[in-house]
Every structure is written in structure tokens, then in C-alpha cells.
Backbone as a chain_set.jsonl record, in Angstrom:
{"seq": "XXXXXXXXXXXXXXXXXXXXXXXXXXXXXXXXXXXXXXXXXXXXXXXXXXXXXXXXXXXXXXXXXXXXXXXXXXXXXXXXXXXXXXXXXXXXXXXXXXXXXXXXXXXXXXXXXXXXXX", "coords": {"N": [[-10.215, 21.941, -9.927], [-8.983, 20.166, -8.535], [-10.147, 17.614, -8.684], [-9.647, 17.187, -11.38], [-6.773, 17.263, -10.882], [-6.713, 14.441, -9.396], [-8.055, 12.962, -11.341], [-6.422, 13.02, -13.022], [-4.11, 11.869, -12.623], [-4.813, 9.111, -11.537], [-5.814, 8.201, -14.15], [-3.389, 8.338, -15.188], [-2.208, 6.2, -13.529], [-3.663, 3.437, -14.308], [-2.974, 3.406, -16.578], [-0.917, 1.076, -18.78], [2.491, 1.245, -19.043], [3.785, 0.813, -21.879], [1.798, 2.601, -23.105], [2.157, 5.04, -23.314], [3.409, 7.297, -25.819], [5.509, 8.885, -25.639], [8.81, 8.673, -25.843], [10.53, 9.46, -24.047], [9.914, 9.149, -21.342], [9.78, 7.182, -18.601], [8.578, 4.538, -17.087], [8.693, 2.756, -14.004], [8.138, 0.133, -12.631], [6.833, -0.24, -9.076], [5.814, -1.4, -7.394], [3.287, -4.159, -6.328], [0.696, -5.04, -5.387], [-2.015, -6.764, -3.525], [-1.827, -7.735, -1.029], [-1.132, -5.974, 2.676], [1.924, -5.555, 4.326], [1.605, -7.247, 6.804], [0.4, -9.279, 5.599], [-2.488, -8.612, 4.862], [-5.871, -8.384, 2.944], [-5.718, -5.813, 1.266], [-8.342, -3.005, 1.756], [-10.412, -1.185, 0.175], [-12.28, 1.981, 1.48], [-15.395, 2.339, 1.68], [-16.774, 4.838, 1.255], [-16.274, 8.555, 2.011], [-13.701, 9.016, 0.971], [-10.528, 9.471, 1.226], [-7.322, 10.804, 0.226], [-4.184, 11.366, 1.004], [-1.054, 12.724, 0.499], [2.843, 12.753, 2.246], [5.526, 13.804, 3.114], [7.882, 12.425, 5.109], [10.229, 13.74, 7.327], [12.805, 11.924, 9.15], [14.716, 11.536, 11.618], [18.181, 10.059, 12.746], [17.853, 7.69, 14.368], [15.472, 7.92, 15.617], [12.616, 7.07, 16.912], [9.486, 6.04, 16.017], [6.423, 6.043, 17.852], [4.047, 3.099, 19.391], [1.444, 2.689, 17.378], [-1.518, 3.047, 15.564], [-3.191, 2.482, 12.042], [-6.786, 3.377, 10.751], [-6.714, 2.665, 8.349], [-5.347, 0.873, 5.941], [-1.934, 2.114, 5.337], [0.159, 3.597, 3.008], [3.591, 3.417, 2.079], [6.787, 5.198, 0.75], [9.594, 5.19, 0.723], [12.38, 7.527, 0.155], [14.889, 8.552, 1.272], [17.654, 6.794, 2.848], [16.465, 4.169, 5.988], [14.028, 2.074, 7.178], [12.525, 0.895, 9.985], [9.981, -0.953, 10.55], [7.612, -2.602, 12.502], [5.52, -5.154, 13.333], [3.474, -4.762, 16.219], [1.728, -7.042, 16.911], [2.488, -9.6, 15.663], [4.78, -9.074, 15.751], [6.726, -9.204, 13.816], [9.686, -7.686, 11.999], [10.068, -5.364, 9.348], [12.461, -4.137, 6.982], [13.148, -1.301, 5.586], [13.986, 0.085, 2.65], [15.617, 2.801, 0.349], [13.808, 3.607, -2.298], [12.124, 1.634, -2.192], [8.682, 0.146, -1.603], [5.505, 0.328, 0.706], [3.117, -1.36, 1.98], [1.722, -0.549, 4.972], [-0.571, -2.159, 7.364], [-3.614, -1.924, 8.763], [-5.439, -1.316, 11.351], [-4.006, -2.828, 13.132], [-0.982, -2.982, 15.904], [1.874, -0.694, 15.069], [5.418, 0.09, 14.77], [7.951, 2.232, 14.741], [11.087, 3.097, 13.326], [14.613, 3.96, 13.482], [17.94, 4.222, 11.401], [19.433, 5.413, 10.461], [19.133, 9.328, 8.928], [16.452, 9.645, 7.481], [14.094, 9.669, 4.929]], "CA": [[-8.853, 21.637, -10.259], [-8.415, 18.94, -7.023], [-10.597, 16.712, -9.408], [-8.957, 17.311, -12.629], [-5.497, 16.224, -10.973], [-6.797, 13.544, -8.838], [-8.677, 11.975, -12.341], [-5.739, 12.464, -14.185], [-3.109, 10.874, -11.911], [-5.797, 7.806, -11.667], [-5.579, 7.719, -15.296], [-2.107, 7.606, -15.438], [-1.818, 4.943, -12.562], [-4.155, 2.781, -14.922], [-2.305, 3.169, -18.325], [0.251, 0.605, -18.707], [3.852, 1.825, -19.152], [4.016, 0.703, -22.761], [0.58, 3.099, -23.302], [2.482, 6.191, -23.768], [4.454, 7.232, -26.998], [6.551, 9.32, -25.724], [9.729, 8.083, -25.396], [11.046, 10.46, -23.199], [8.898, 8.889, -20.406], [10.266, 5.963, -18.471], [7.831, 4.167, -15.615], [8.73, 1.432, -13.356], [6.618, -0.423, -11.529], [7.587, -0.496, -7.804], [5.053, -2.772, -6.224], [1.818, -4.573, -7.479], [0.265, -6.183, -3.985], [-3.115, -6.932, -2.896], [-1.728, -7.567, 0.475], [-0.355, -5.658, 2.946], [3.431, -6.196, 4.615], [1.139, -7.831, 7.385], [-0.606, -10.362, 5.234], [-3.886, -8.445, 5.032], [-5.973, -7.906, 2.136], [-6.085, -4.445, 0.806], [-9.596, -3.083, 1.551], [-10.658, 0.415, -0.307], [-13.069, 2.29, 2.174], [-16.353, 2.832, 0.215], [-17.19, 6.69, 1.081], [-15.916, 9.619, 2.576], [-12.698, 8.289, 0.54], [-9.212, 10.631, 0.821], [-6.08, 10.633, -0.263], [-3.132, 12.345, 1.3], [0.6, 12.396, 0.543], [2.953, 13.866, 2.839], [6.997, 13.251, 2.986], [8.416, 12.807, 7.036], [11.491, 13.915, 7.477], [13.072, 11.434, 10.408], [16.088, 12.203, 12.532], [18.744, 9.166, 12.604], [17.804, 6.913, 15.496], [14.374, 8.705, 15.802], [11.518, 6.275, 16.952], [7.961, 6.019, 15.965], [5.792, 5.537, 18.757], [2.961, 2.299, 18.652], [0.515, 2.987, 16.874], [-2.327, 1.879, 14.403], [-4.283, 3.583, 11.616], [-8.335, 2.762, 10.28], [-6.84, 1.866, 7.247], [-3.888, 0.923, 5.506], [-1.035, 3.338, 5.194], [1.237, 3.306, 1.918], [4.976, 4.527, 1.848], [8.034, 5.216, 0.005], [11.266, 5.789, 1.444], [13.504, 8.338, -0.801], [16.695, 7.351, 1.309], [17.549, 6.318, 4.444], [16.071, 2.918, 5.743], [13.043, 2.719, 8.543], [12.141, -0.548, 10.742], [8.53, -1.33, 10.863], [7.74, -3.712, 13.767], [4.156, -5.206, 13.528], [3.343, -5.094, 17.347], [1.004, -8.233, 16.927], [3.489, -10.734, 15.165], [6.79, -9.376, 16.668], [7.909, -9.358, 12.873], [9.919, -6.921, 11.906], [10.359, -5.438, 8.16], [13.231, -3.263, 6.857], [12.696, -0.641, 4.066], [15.442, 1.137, 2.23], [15.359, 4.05, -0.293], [13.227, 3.05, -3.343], [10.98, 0.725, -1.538], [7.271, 1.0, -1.232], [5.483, -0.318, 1.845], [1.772, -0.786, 2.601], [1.352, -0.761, 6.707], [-1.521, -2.624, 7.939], [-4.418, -1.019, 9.35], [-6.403, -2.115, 12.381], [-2.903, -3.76, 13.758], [-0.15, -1.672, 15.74], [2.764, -0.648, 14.385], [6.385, 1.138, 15.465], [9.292, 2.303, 13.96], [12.761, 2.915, 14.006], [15.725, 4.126, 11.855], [19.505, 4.788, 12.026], [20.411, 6.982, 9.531], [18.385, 10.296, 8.427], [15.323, 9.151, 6.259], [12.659, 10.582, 4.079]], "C": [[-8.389, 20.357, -9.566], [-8.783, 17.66, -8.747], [-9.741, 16.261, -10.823], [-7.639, 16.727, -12.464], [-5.799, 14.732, -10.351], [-7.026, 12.395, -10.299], [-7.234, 11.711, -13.023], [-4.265, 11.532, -13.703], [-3.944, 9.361, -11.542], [-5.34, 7.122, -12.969], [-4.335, 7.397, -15.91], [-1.119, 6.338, -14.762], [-2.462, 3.803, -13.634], [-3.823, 2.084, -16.306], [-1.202, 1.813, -17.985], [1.486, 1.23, -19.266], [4.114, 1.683, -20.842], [3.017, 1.667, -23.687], [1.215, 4.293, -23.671], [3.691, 6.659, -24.996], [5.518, 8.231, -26.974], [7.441, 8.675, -25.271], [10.746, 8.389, -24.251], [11.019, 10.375, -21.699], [9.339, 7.471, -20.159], [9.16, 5.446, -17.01], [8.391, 2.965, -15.57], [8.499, 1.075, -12.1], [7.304, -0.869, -9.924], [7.31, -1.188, -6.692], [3.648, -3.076, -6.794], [1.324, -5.629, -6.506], [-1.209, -6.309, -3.947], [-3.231, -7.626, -1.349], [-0.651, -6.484, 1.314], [0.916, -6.435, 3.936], [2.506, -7.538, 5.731], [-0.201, -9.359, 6.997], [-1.88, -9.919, 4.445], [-4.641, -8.113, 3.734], [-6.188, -6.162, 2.03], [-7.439, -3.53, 0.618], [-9.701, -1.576, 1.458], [-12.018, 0.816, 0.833], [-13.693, 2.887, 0.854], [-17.134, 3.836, 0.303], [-16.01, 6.926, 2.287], [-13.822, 9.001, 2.401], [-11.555, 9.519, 0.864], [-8.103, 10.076, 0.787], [-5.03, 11.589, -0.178], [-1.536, 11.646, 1.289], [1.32, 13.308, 1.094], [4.654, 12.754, 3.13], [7.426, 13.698, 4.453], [9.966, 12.412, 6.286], [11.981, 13.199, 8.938], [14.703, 11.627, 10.559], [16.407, 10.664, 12.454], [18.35, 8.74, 14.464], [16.568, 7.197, 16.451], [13.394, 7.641, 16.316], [10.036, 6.453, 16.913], [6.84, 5.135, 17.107], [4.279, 4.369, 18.374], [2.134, 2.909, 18.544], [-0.395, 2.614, 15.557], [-3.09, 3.041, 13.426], [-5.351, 2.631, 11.347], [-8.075, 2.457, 9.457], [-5.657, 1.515, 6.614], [-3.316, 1.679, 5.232], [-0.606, 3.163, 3.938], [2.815, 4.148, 2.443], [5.883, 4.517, 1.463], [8.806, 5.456, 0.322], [12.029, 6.072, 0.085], [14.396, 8.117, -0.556], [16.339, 7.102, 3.057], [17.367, 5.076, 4.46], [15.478, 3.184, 7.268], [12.99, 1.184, 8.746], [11.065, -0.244, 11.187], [8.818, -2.233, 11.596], [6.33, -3.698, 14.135], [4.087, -5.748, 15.254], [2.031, -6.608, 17.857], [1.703, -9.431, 16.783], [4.802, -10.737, 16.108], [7.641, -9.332, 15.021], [8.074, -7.921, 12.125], [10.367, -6.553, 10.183], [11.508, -4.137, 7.799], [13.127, -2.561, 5.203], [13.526, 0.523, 3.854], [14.828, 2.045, 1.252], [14.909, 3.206, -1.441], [11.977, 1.861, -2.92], [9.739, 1.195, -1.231], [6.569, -0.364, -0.386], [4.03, -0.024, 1.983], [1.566, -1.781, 3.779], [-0.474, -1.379, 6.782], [-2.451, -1.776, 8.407], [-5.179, -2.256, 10.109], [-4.861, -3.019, 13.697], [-1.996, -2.427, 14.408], [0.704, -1.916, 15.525], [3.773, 0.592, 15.072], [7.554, 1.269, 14.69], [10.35, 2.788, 13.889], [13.533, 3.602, 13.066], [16.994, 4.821, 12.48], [19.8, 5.224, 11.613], [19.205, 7.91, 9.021], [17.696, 9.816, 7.227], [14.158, 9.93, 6.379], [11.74, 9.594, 3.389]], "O": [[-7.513, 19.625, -10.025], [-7.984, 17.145, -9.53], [-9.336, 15.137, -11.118], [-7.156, 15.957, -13.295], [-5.119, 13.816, -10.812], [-6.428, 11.325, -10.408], [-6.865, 10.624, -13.467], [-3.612, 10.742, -14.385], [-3.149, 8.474, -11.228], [-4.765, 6.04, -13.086], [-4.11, 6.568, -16.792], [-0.063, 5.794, -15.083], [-1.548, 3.028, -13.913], [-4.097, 1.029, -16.877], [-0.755, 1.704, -16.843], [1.197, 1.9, -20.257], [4.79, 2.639, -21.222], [3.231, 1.658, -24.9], [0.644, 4.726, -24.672], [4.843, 6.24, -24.88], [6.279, 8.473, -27.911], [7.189, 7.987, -24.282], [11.563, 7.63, -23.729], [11.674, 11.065, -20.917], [9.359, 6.626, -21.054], [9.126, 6.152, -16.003], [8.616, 2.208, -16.514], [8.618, 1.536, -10.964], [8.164, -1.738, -9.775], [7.896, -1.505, -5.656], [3.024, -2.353, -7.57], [1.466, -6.838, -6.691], [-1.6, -5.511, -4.799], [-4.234, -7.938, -0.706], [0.429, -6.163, 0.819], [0.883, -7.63, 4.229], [2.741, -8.715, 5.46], [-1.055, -10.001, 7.609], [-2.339, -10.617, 3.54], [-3.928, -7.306, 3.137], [-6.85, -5.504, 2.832], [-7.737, -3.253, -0.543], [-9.265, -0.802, 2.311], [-12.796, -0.118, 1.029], [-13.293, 3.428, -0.177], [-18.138, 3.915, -0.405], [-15.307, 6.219, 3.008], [-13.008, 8.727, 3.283], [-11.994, 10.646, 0.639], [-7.864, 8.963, 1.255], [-4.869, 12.485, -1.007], [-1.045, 10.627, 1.776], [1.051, 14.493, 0.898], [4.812, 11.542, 3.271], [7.385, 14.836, 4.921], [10.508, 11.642, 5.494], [11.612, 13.805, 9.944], [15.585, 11.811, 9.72], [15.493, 9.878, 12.203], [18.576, 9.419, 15.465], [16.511, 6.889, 17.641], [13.68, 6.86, 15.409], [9.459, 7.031, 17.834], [6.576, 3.933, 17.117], [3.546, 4.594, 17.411], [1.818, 3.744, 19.392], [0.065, 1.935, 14.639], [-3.482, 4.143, 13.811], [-5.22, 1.422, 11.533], [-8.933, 1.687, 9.024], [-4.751, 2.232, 7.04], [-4.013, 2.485, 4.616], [-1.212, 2.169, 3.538], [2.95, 5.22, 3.032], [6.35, 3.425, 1.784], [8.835, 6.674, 0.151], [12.269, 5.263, -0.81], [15.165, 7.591, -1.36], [15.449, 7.172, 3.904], [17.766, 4.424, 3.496], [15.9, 3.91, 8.168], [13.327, 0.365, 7.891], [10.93, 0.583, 12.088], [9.923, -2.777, 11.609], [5.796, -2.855, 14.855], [4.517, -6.851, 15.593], [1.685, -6.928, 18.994], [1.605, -10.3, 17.65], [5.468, -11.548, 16.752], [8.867, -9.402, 14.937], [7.163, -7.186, 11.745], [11.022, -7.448, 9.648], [11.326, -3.108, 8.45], [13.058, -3.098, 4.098], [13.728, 1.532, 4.529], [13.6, 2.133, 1.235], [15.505, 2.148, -1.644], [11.064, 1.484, -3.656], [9.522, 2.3, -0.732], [6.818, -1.555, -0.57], [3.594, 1.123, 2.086], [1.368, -2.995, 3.82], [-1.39, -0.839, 6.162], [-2.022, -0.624, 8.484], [-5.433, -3.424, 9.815], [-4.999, -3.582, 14.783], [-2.026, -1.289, 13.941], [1.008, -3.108, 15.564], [3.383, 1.607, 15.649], [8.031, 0.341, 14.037], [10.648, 2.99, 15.066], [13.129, 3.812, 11.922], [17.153, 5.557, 13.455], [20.759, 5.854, 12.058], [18.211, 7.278, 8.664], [18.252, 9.614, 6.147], [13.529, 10.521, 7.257], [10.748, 9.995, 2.779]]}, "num_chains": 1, "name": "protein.A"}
């Protein structure tokens, strides 16, 4: 079953928006990068691949301690608004509700926020 949704949410990342006839069905496209916020190219790890989605609930004025992942992160803010702060550059990026964000990997990273975000 994992497979069956994973293929078919692939296949619907792949379609273009004009590909489906129902009308009923509205997509719009919310980012289309091959770098991340930090410059970097976008590099797919080539085994032991996964894919997890998982929605944080942050407290208003909450802080994310530094920290780095092995590979690039992705993320969407539903509302609220979070402050990334690449601890290499010093530059800081601000991401409101509807925004999608891919974090650096290999670099660290911290973050911030003043009002209750998801």
C-alpha cells in the first residue's frame, strides 16, 4: 500500500496542472527550485532514500536550537511565520503561511518565531 501511495503521489507531482480534466481540481505551483534558501544545489541521496512529512506545532517566541541535517530539509508553513538563520552566512530568511522552504543540509541552521506557527 506504502508503494502504491508513494507512486501515485510521484505521479501526480509529475503531471502538469493542465493534465487533469477534472475541473473540480485546482493546483498551484508553490516553488520550482533547484537550489536551496542557502544557495546549494539540491542533491537526491542515491539509496536508502526516505521520505517523511510531519507538521511542528511551535509556541509563539519558541526557538529552534542550531542545528544541521545530512540532507536538505523541505517546509511549508500553514500560518504563523518562522526565522531561519543560516549559522554560516549570518543571513537570515523569513517564511510566512503559504511559503515553502528548502533548508540546507550540511550547514547549521536556527530558528525563531513570534506568533504560534505550523
Amino acid at each position: 500500500m506504502k508503494v502504491i501511495s508513494i507512486a501515485t503521489a510521484l505521479f501526480a507531482l509529475a503531471c502538469p496542472a493542465n493534465a487533469f480534466e477534472n475541473k473540480a481540481v485546482a493546483a498551484t505551483l508553490i516553488l520550482r527550485t533547484d537550489r536551496t534558501i542557502a544557495g546549494q544545489p539540491i542533491i537526491v541521496p542515491r539509496k536508502d532514500v526516505e521520505v517523511i512529512a510531519s507538521i511542528y506545532e511551535i509556541a509563539p517566541g519558541a526557538t529552534l536550537p542550531i542545528h544541521q541535517h545530512r540532507y536538505q530539509r523541505y517546509g511549508y508553513v500553514l500560518s504563523g511565520e518562522i526565522t531561519v538563520t543560516n549559522t554560516e552566512s549570518g543571513k537570515e530568511s523569513i517564511f510566512t503561511a503559504g511559503i515553502l522552504s528548502s533548508s540546507p543540509g550540511a550547514y547549521g541552521i536556527k530558528g525563531r518565531t513570534t506568533a504560534p506557527s505550523r
